[in-house]
Coordinates of C-alpha atoms and ligand atoms in Angstrom, one line a residue:
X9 CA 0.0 0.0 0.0
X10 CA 1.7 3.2 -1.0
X11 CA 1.3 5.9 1.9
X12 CA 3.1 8.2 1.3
X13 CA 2.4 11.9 -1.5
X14 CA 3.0 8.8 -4.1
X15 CA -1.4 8.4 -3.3
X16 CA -1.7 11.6 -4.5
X17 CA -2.7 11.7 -8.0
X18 CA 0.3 14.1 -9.5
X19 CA -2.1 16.6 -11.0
X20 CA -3.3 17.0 -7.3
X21 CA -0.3 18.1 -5.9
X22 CA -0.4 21.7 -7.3
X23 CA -3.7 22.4 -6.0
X24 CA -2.8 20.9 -3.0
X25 CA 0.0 23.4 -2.2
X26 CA -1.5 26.1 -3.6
X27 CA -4.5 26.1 -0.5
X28 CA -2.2 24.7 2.0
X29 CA -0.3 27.5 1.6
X30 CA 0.0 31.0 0.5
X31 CA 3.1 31.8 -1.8
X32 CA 5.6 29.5 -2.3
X33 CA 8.7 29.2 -4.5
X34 CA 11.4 26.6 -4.6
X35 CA 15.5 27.0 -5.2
X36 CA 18.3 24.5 -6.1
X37 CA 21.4 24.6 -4.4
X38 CA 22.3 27.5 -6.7
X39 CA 19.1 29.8 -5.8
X40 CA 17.8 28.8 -9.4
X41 CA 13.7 28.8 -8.8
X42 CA 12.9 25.5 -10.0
X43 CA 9.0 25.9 -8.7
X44 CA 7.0 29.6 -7.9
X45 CA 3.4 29.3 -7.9
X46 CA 1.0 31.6 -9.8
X47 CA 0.0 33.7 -6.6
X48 CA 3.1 34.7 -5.6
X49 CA 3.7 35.8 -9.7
X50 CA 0.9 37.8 -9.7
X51 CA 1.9 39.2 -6.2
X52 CA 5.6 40.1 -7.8
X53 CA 4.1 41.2 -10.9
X54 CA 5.7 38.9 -13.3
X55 CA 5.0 35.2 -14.6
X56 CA 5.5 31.6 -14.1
X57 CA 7.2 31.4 -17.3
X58 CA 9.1 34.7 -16.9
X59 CA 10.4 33.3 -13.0
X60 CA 11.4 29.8 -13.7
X61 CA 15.1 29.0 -14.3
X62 CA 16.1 32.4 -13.4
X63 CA 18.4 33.0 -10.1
X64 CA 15.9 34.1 -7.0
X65 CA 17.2 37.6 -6.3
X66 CA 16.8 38.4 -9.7
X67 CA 13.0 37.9 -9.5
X68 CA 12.2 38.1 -5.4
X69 CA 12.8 41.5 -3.6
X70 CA 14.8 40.6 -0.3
X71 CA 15.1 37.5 -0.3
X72 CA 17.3 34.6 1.4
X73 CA 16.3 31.8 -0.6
X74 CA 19.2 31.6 -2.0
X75 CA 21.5 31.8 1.2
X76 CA 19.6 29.0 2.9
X77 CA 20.0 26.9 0.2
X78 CA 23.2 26.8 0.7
X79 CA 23.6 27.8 4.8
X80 CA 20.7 24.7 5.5
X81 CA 19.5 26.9 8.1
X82 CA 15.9 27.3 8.2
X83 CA 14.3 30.7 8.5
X84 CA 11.0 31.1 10.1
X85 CA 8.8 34.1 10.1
X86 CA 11.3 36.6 8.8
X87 CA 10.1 39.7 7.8
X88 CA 10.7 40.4 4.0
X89 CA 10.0 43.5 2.6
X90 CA 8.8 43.1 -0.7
X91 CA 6.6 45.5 -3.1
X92 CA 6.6 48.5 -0.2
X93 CA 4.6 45.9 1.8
X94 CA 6.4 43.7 5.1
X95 CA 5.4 40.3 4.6
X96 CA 6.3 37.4 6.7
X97 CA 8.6 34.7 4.7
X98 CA 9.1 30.9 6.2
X99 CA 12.6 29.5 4.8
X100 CA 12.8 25.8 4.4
X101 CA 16.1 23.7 3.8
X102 CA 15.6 21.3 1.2
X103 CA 17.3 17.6 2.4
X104 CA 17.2 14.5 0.1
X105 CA 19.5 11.7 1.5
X106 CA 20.9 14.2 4.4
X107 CA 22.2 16.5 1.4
X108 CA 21.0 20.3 1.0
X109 CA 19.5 20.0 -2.7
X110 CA 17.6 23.5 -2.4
X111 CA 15.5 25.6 -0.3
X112 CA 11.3 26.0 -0.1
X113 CA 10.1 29.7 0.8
X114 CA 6.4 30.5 1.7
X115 CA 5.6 33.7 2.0
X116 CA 2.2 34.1 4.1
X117 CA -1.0 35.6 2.9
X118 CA -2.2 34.3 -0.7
X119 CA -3.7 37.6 -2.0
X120 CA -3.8 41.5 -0.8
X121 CA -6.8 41.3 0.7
X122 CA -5.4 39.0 3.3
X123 CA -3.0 40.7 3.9
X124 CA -4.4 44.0 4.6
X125 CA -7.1 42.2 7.0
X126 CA -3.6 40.7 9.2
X127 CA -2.5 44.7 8.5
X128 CA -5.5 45.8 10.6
X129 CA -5.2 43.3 12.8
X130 CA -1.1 44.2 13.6
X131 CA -2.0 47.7 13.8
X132 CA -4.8 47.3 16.4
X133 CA -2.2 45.0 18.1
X134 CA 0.8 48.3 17.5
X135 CA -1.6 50.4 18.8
X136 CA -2.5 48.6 21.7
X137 CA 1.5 48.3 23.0
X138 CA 1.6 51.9 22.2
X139 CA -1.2 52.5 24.3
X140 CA 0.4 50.2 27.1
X141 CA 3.5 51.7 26.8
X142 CA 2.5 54.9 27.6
X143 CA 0.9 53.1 30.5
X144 CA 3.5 52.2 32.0
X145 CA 5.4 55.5 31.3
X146 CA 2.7 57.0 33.3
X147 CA 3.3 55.0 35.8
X148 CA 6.9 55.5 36.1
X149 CA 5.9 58.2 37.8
X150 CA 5.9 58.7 41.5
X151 CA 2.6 57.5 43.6
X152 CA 3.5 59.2 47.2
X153 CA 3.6 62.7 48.6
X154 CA 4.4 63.7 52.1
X155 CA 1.0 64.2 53.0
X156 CA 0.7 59.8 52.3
X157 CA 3.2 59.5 55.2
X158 CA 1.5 59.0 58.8
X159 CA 3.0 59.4 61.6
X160 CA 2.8 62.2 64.5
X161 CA 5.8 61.7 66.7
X162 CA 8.4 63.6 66.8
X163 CA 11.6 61.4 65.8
X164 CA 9.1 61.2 62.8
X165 CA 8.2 64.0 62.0
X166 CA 11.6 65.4 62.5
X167 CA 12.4 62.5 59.2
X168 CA 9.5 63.9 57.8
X169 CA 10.8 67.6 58.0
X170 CA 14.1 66.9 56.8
X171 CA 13.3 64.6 53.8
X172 CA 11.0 67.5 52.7
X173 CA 13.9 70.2 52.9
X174 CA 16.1 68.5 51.0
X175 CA 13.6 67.0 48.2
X176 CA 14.5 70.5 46.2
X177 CA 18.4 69.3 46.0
X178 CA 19.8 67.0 43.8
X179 CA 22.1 65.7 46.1
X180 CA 21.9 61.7 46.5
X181 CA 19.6 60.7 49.2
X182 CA 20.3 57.8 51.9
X183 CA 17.3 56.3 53.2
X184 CA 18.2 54.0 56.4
X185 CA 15.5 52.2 58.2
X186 CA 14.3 48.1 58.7
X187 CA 12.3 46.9 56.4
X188 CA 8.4 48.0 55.8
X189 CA 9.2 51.6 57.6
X190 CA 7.9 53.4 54.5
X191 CA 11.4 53.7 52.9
X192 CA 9.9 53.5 49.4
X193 CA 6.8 55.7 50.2
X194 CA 10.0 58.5 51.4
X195 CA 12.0 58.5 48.3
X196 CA 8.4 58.7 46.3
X197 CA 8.1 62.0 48.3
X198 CA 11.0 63.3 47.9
X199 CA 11.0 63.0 44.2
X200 CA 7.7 64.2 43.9
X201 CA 8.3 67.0 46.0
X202 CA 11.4 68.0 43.7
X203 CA 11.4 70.1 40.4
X204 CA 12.4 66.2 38.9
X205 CA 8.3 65.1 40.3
X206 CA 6.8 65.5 36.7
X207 CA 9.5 63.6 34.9
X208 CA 10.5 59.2 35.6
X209 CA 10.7 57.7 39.3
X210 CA 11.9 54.5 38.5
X211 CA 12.4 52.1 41.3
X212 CA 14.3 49.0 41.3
X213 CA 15.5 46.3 44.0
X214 CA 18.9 45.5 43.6
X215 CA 18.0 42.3 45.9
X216 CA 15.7 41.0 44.0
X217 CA 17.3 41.2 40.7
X218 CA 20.0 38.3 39.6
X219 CA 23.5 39.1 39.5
X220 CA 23.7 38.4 36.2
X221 CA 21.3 40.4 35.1
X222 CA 21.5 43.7 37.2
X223 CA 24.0 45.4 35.0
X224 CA 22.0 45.1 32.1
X225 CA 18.8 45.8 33.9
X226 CA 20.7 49.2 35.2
X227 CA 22.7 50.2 31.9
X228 CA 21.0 48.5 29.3
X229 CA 22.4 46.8 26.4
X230 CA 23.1 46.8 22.8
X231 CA 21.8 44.9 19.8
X232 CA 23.1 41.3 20.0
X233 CA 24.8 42.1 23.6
X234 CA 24.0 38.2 24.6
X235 CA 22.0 35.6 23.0
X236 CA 18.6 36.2 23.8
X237 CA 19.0 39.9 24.0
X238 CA 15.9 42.1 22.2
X239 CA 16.4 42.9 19.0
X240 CA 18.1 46.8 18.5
X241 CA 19.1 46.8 22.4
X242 CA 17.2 47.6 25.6
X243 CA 17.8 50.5 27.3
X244 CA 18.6 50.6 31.3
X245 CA 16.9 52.1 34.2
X246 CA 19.6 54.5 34.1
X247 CA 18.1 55.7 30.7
X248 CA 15.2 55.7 31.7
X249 CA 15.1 57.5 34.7
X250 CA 16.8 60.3 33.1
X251 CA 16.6 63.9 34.1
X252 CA 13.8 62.2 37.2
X253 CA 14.9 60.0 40.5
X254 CA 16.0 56.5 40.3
X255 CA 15.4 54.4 43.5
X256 CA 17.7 52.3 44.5
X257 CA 16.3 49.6 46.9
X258 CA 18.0 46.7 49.4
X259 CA 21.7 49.0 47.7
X260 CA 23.3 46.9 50.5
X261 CA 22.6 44.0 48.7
X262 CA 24.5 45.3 45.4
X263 CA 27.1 43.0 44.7
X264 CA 30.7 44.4 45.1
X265 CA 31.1 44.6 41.4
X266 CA 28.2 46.3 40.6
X267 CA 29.2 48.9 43.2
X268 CA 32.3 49.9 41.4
X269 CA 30.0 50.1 37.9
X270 CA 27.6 52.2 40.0
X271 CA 30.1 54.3 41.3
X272 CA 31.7 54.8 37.8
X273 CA 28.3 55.8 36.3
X274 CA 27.4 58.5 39.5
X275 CA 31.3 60.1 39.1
X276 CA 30.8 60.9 35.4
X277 CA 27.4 60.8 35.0
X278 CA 27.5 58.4 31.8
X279 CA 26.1 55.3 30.8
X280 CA 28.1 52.7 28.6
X281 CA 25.6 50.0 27.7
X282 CA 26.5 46.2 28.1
X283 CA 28.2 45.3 24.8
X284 CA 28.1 49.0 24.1
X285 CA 30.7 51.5 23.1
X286 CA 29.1 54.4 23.1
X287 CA 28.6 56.5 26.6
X288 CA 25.9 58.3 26.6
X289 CA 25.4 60.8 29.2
X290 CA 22.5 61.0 32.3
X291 CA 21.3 63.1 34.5
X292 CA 19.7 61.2 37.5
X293 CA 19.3 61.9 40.7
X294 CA 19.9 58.7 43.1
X295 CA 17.8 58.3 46.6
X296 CA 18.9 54.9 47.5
X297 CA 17.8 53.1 50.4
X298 CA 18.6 50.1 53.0
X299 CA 17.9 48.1 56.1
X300 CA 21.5 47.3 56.6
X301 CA 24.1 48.7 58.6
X302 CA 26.4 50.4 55.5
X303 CA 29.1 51.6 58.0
X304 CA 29.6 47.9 59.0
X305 CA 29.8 46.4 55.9
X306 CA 32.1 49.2 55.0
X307 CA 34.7 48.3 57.5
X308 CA 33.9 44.5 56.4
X309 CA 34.6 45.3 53.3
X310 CA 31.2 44.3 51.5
X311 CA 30.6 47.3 51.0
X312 CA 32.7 50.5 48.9
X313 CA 33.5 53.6 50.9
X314 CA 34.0 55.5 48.0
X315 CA 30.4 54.5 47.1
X316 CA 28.8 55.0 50.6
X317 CA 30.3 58.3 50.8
X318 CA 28.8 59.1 46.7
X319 CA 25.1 58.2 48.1
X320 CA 25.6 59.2 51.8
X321 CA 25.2 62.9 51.2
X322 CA 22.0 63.2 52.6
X323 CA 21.2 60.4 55.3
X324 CA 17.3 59.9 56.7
X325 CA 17.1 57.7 59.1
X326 CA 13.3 56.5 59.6
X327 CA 12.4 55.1 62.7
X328 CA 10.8 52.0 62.9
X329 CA 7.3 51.4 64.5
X330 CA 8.9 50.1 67.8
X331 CA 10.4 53.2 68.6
X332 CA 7.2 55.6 67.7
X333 CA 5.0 53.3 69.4
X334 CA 2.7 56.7 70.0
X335 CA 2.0 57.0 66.4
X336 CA 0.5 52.8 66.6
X337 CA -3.1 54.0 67.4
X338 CA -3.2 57.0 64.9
X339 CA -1.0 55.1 62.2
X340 CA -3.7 52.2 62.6
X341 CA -7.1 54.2 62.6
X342 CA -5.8 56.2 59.4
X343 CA -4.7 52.5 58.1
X344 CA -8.6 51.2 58.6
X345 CA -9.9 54.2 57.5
X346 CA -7.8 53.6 53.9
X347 CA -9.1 49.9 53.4
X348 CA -12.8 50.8 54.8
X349 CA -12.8 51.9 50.9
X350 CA -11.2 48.7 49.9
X351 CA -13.6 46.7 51.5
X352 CA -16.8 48.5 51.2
X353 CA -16.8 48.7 54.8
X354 CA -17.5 51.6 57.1
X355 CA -17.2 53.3 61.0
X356 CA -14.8 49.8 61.6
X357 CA -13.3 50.8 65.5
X358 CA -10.1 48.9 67.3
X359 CA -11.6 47.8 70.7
X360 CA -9.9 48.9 73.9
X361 CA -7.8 45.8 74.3
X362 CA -6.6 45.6 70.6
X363 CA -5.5 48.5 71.1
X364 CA -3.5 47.6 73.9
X365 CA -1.8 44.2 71.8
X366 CA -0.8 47.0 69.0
X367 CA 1.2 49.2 71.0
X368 CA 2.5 45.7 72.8
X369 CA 3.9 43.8 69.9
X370 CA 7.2 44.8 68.9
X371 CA 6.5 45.2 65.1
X372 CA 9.4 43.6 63.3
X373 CA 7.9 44.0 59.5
X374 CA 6.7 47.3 60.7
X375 CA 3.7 49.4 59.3
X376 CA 3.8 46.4 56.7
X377 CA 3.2 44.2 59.2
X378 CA 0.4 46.7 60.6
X379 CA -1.1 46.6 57.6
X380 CA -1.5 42.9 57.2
X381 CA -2.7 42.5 60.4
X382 CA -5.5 45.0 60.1
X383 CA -6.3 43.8 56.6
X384 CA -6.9 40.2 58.1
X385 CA -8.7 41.4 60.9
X386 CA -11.6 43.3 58.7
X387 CA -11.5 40.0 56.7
X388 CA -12.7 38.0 59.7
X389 CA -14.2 40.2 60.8
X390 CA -18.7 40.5 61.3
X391 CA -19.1 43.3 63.1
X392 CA -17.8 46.8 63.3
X393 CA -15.1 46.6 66.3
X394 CA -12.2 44.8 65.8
X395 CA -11.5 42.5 69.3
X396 CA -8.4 40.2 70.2
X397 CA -9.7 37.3 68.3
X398 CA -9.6 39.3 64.9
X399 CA -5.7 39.1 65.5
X400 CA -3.3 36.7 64.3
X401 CA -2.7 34.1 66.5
X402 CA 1.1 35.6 67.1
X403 CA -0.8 38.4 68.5
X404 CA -3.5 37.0 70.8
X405 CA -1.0 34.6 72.3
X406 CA 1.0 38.3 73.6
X407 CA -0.8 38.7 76.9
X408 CA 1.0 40.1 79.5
X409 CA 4.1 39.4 77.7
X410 CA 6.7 42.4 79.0
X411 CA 3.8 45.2 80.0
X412 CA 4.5 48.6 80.3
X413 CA 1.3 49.6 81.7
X414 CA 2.2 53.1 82.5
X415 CA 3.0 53.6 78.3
X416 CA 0.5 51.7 76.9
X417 CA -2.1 53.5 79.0
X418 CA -0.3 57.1 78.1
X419 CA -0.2 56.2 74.8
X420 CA -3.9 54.8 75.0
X421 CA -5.1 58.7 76.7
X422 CA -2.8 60.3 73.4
X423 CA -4.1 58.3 70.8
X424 CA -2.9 61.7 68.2
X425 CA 0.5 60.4 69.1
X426 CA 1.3 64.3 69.7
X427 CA 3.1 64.8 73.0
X428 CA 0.9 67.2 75.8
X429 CA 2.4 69.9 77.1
X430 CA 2.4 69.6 80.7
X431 CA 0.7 72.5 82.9
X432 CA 4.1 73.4 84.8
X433 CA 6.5 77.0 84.8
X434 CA 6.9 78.1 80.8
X435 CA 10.5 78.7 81.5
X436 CA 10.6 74.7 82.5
X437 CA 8.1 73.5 79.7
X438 CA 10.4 75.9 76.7
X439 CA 13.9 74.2 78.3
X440 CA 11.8 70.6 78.2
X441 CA 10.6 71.7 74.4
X442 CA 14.3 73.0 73.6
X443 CA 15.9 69.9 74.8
X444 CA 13.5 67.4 73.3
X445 CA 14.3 69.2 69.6
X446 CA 18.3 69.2 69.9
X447 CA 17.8 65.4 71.1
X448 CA 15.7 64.7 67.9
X449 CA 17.6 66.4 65.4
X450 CA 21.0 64.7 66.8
X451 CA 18.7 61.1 66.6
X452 CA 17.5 62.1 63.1
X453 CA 21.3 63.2 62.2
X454 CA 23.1 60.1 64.1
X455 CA 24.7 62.5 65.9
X456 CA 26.2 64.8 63.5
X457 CA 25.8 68.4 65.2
X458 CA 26.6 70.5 62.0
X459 CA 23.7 68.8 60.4
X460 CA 21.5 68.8 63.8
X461 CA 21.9 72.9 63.7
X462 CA 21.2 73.0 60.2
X463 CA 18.2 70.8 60.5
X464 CA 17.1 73.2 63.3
X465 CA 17.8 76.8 61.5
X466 CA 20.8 77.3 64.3
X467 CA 24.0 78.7 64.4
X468 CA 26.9 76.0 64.9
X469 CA 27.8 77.9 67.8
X470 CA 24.6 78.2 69.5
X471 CA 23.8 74.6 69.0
X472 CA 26.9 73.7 70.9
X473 CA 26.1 76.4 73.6
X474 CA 22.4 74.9 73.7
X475 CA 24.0 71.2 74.1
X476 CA 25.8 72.1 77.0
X477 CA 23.2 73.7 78.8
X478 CA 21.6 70.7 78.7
X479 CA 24.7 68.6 79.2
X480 CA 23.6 66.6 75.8
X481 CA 26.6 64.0 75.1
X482 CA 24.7 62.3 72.3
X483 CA 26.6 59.0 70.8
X484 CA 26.0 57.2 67.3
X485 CA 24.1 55.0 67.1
Ligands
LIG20 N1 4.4 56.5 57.2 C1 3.6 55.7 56.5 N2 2.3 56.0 56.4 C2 1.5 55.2 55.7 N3 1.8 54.0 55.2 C3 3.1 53.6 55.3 C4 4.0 54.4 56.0 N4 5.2 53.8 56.0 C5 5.0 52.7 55.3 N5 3.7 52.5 54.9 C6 3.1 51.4 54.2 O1 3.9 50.2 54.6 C7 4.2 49.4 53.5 C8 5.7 49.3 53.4 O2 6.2 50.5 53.0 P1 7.5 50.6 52.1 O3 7.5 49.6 51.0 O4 7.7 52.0 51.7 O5 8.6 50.2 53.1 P2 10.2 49.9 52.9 O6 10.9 50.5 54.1 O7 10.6 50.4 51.6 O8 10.2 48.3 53.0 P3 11.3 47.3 52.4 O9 12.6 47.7 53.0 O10 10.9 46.0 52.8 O11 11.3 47.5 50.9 C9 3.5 50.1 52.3 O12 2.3 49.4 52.0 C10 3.3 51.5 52.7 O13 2.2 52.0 52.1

């Protein structure tokens, strides 16, 4: 039984081709067409009789035929550009008896009318990316503004104060502070409040990016940089946070070779792209933050000085919940009152002993961690008032664990998280006030008194004066 084309009555075979398949055209080894069928004639504007036996690039526009006849490299849909139109071309080899003997070429689409219907259908598609694109350029804009940052207390506030003064520079901006303190919601601030806020924020986390990939995701790279690179290059987030604020996250996690790149790029404000030769100049402002202890890994030697002391020019420390614990309540009722939209909910209230747990717990993922626990809590939650049984088990299980009555229950009575003033002598309530601020700008400055007097609109001098007054001796942290 013959089962094979060999069935096929040979008058068939034409017809057969001719629906399976759009234009096709077949070479010898030497690119001489042997076979073109009428379609793809009247498409090119000539004739069967006129195309057979003559060499392929004589009668195809753009075509490779004849190169993978030889190569035995298959081509698939490779754009061709043929009679002003793109069309898509599919390049066979041609084996007999594991020798090249010539080469098959399809060219999609059997008439025009086809083709203009996949046009449409592309350019719906074109328009659609473009439309996305500029999506996502929108959104490489910043999200925050100061006003998005809650939090009363003073060591706060004082973070607060000074990330706003210095939003206006374009001095590189240190953000210090454990994990899911709002380090990302700062630098969105900062660069919104800047004359850069209308132009790129783009963010990136050195942590979670791998090795291997960081300096191409930073820089960018050029047309056949590595196999699998796009097509005509990519370009970095250096690029494309250009004349805006780029963010560096987790920057203690940059490995030490990328540091030196990093550094290189911030000294002369250039970008080389990976496999590139060209530099090509940027003007970026860099608000980089961490949770780790740069100064330590500096004198490890994980970390470059040179580098530390490029992005160290502004340092904001932010504290973390457990040492605000007066903004808990406040931070958490303005937290609730931000998902009561999310959840269709409303009037949702912390009862008495929540309240209590909150300003307990120790907070390790921070106002993160706030956030998940409140979000759980109006999940499970029936009523309107969230009790102790809303809370993760972690939570519940915290009773009487390490107490301070006295602070939970001040805290409880000054649920603003702002400080009273007590009803004493003014003279003894201004020097209380006076000492309170030098304290906070020194914690805000880790101790750096220059900075502490700026922070405070003080002379050097009088700072100093002020500090021994108050027999302040503050150490670093
Ligand atoms: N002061 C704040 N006011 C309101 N929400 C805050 C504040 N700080 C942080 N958040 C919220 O807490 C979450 C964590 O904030 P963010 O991502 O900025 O922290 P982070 O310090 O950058 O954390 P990580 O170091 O883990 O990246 C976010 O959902 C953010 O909206």
């Amino acid at each position: 039984m013959n089962l094979g084309m060999g069935a096929i009555p040979h008058n068939w075979h034409e017809q057969i081709i001719n629906h399976l398949a759009e234009r096709i055209v077949v070479v010898d080894r030497e690119g001489i067409i042997l076979y073109i069928n009428e379609a793809y004639c009247e498409f090119l504007g000539t004739t069967v009789e006129e195309a057979i036996n003559r060499p392929v690039q004589d009668v195809i526009e753009n075509t490779r035929m004849h190169i993978v006849a030889k190569t035995g490299q298959k081509e698939l849909a490779a754009v061709q550009p043929i009679n002003g139109s793109e069309m898509v071309a599919n390049r066979f080899p041609l084996k007999v008896d594991g020798e090249i003997v010539g080469a098959l070429g399809a060219v999609m689409f059997r008439n025009p009318e086809e083709w203009r219907m996949y046009k449409t259908k592309i350019q719906n598609l074109a328009e659609e990316l473009k439309y996305y694109k500029t999506k996502v350029e929108k959104e490489l804009k910043s999200k925050y503004q100061f006003h998005d940052l809650i939090g009363n207390s003073t060591t706060f506030l004082a973070a607060k104060k000074l990330a706003e003064r210095i939003s206006a520079s374009n001095s590189s901006v240190l953000l210090i502070g454990e994990s899911g303190t709002g380090k990302e919601l700062f630098a969105h601030a900062i660069h919104n409040n800047s004359m850069r806020g209308a132009l790129p924020f783009v963010a990136i986390n050195c942590a979670s990016i791998p090795e291997h990939l960081l300096e191409s995701e930073l820089f960018g790279y050029d047309d056949g940089a590595f196999t699998g690179a796009k097509k005509g290059g990519k370009k970095g987030q250096f690029e494309m946070a250009d004349n805006g604020s780029l963010f560096l996250d987790e920057i203690g996690d940059m490995p030490l070779s990328m540091q030196s790149k990093l550094l290189r790029v911030l000294q002369e404000k250039e970008v080389q792209r990976v496999g590139g030769q060209k530099s090509i100049p940027v003007d970026v402002r860099i608000i980089a933050a961490t949770h780790r202890d740069l100064e330590k890994m500096v004198e490890e030697g994980d970390f470059r000085q040179d580098l530390y002391y490029r992005l160290n020019v502004i340092k904001i420390e932010i504290p973390s919940l457990r040492k605000r614990k007066e903004d808990i309540p406040f931070i958490s009722m303005s937290l609730l009152k931000k998902m009561e939209g999310k959840f269709f909910r409303k009037g949702i209230e912390l009862s008495l002993e929540v309240k209590q747990r909150l300003i307990q717990h120790s907070w390790p993922g921070n106002i993160r961690e706030l956030e998940n626990v409140l979000e759980r809590a109006i999940n499970v939650l029936d009523g309107k008032r969230i009790e102790v049984y809303h809370l993760p088990l972690y939570l519940r299980d915290k009773e009487g664990e390490g107490i301070d009555v006295k602070e939970v229950n001040h805290i409880m009575n000054n649920p603003t998280g702002k400080n009273p003033l007590p009803i004493s002598p003014l003279k003894e309530t201004m020097a209380k006030v006076e000492k309170e601020a030098l304290l906070n700008a020194l914690a805000v400055t880790d101790g750096n008194k220059q900075d502490a007097a700026k922070l405070l609109d003080i002379g050097k001098t009088s700072f100093y004066e002020k500090c021994k007054v108050y027999n302040i001796k503050y150490r670093k942290s």
